[in-house]
Short mmCIF file of C-alpha atoms in Angstrom, two decimals:
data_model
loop_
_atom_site.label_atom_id
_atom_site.label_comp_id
_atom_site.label_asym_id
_atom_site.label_seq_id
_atom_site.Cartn_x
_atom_site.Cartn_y
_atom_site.Cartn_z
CA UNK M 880 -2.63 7.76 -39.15
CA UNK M 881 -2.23 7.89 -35.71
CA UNK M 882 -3.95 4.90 -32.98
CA UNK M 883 -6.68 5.31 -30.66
CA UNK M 884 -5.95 5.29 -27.50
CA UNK M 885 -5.93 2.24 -25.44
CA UNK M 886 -9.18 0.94 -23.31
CA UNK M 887 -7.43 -0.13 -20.64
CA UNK M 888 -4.50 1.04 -18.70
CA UNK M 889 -0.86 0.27 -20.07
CA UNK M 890 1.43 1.59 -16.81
CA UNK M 891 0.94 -1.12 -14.10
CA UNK M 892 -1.51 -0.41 -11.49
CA UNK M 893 -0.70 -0.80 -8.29
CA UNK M 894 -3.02 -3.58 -6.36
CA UNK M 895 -5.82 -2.33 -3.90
CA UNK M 896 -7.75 -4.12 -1.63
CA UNK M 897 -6.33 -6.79 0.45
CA UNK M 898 -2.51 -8.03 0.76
CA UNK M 899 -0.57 -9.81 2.84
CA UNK M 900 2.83 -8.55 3.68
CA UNK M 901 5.40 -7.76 6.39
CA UNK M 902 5.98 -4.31 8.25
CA UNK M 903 9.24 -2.91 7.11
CA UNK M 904 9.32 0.37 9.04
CA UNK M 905 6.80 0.30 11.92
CA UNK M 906 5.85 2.66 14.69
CA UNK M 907 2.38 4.64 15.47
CA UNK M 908 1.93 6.30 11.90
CA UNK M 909 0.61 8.00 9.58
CA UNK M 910 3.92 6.49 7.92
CA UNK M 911 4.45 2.47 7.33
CA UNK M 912 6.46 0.50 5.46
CA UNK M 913 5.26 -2.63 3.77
CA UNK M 914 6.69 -5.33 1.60
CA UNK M 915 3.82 -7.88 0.39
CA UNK M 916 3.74 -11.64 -0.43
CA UNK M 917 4.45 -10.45 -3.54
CA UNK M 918 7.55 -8.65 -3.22
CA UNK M 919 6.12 -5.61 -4.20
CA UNK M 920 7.30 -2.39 -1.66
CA UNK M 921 4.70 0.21 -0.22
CA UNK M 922 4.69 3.13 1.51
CA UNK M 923 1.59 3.07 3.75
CA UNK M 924 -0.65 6.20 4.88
CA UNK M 925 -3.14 5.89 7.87
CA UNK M 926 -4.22 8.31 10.20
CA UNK M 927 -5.82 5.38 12.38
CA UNK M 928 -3.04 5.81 14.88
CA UNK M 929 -2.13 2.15 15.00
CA UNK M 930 0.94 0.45 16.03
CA UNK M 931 3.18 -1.88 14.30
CA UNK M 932 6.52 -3.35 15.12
CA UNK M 933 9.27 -3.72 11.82
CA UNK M 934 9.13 -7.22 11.71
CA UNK M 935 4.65 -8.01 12.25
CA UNK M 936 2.71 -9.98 9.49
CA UNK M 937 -0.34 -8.41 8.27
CA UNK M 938 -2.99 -8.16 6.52
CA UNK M 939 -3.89 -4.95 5.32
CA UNK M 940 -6.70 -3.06 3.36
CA UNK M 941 -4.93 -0.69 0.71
CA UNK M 942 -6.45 1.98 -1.69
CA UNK M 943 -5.08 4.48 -3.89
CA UNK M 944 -4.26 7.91 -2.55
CA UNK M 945 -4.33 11.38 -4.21
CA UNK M 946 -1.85 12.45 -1.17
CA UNK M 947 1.29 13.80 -2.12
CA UNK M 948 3.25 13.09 0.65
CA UNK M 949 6.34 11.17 0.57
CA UNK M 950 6.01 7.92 3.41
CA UNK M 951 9.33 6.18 2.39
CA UNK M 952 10.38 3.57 -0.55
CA UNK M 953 7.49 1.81 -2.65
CA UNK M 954 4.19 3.16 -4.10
CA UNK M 955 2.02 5.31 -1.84
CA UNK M 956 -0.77 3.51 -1.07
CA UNK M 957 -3.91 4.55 1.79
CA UNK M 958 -4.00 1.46 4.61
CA UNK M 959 -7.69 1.96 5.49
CA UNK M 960 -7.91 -1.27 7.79
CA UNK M 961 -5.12 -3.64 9.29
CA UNK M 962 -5.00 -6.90 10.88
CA UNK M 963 -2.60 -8.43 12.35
CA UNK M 964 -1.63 -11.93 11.04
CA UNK M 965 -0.85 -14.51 14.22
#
């Protein structure tokens, strides 16, 4: 007898929406680097042209991407707004 599938994901999910974290690899994009609060590493995608410094705190707006691209270390995630934290 075999199990029915499960309801709800089992492979961790990475977070969406906003997190706090510091630039690891900066510059004018689409490619950022990113390590949150959390620890957790991303490899950020935005076409928005703006420009961090390795080093700035910020707050950024993340979603999941169907891009297959590779932006660096961590899990690809879309930055669709960023702000700066003072």
């Amino acid at each position: 007898m075999t199990k029915k599938p499960p309801k709800e994901p089992t492979d961790p999910q990475p977070s969406t929406g906003w997190l706090a974290g510091m630039v690891t690899r900066g510059g004018k994009g689409p490619c950022y680097g990113m390590i949150a609060d959390d620890g957790q590493r991303y490899a950020l995608y935005s076409t928005a042209g703006v420009e961090l410094a390795k080093g700035d705190r910020i707050n950024a707006r993340l979603e999941t991407t169907m891009l297959r691209i590779y932006c660096g270390p961590g899990t690809l995630m879309a930055m669709t707004e960023v702000e700066r934290i003072k």
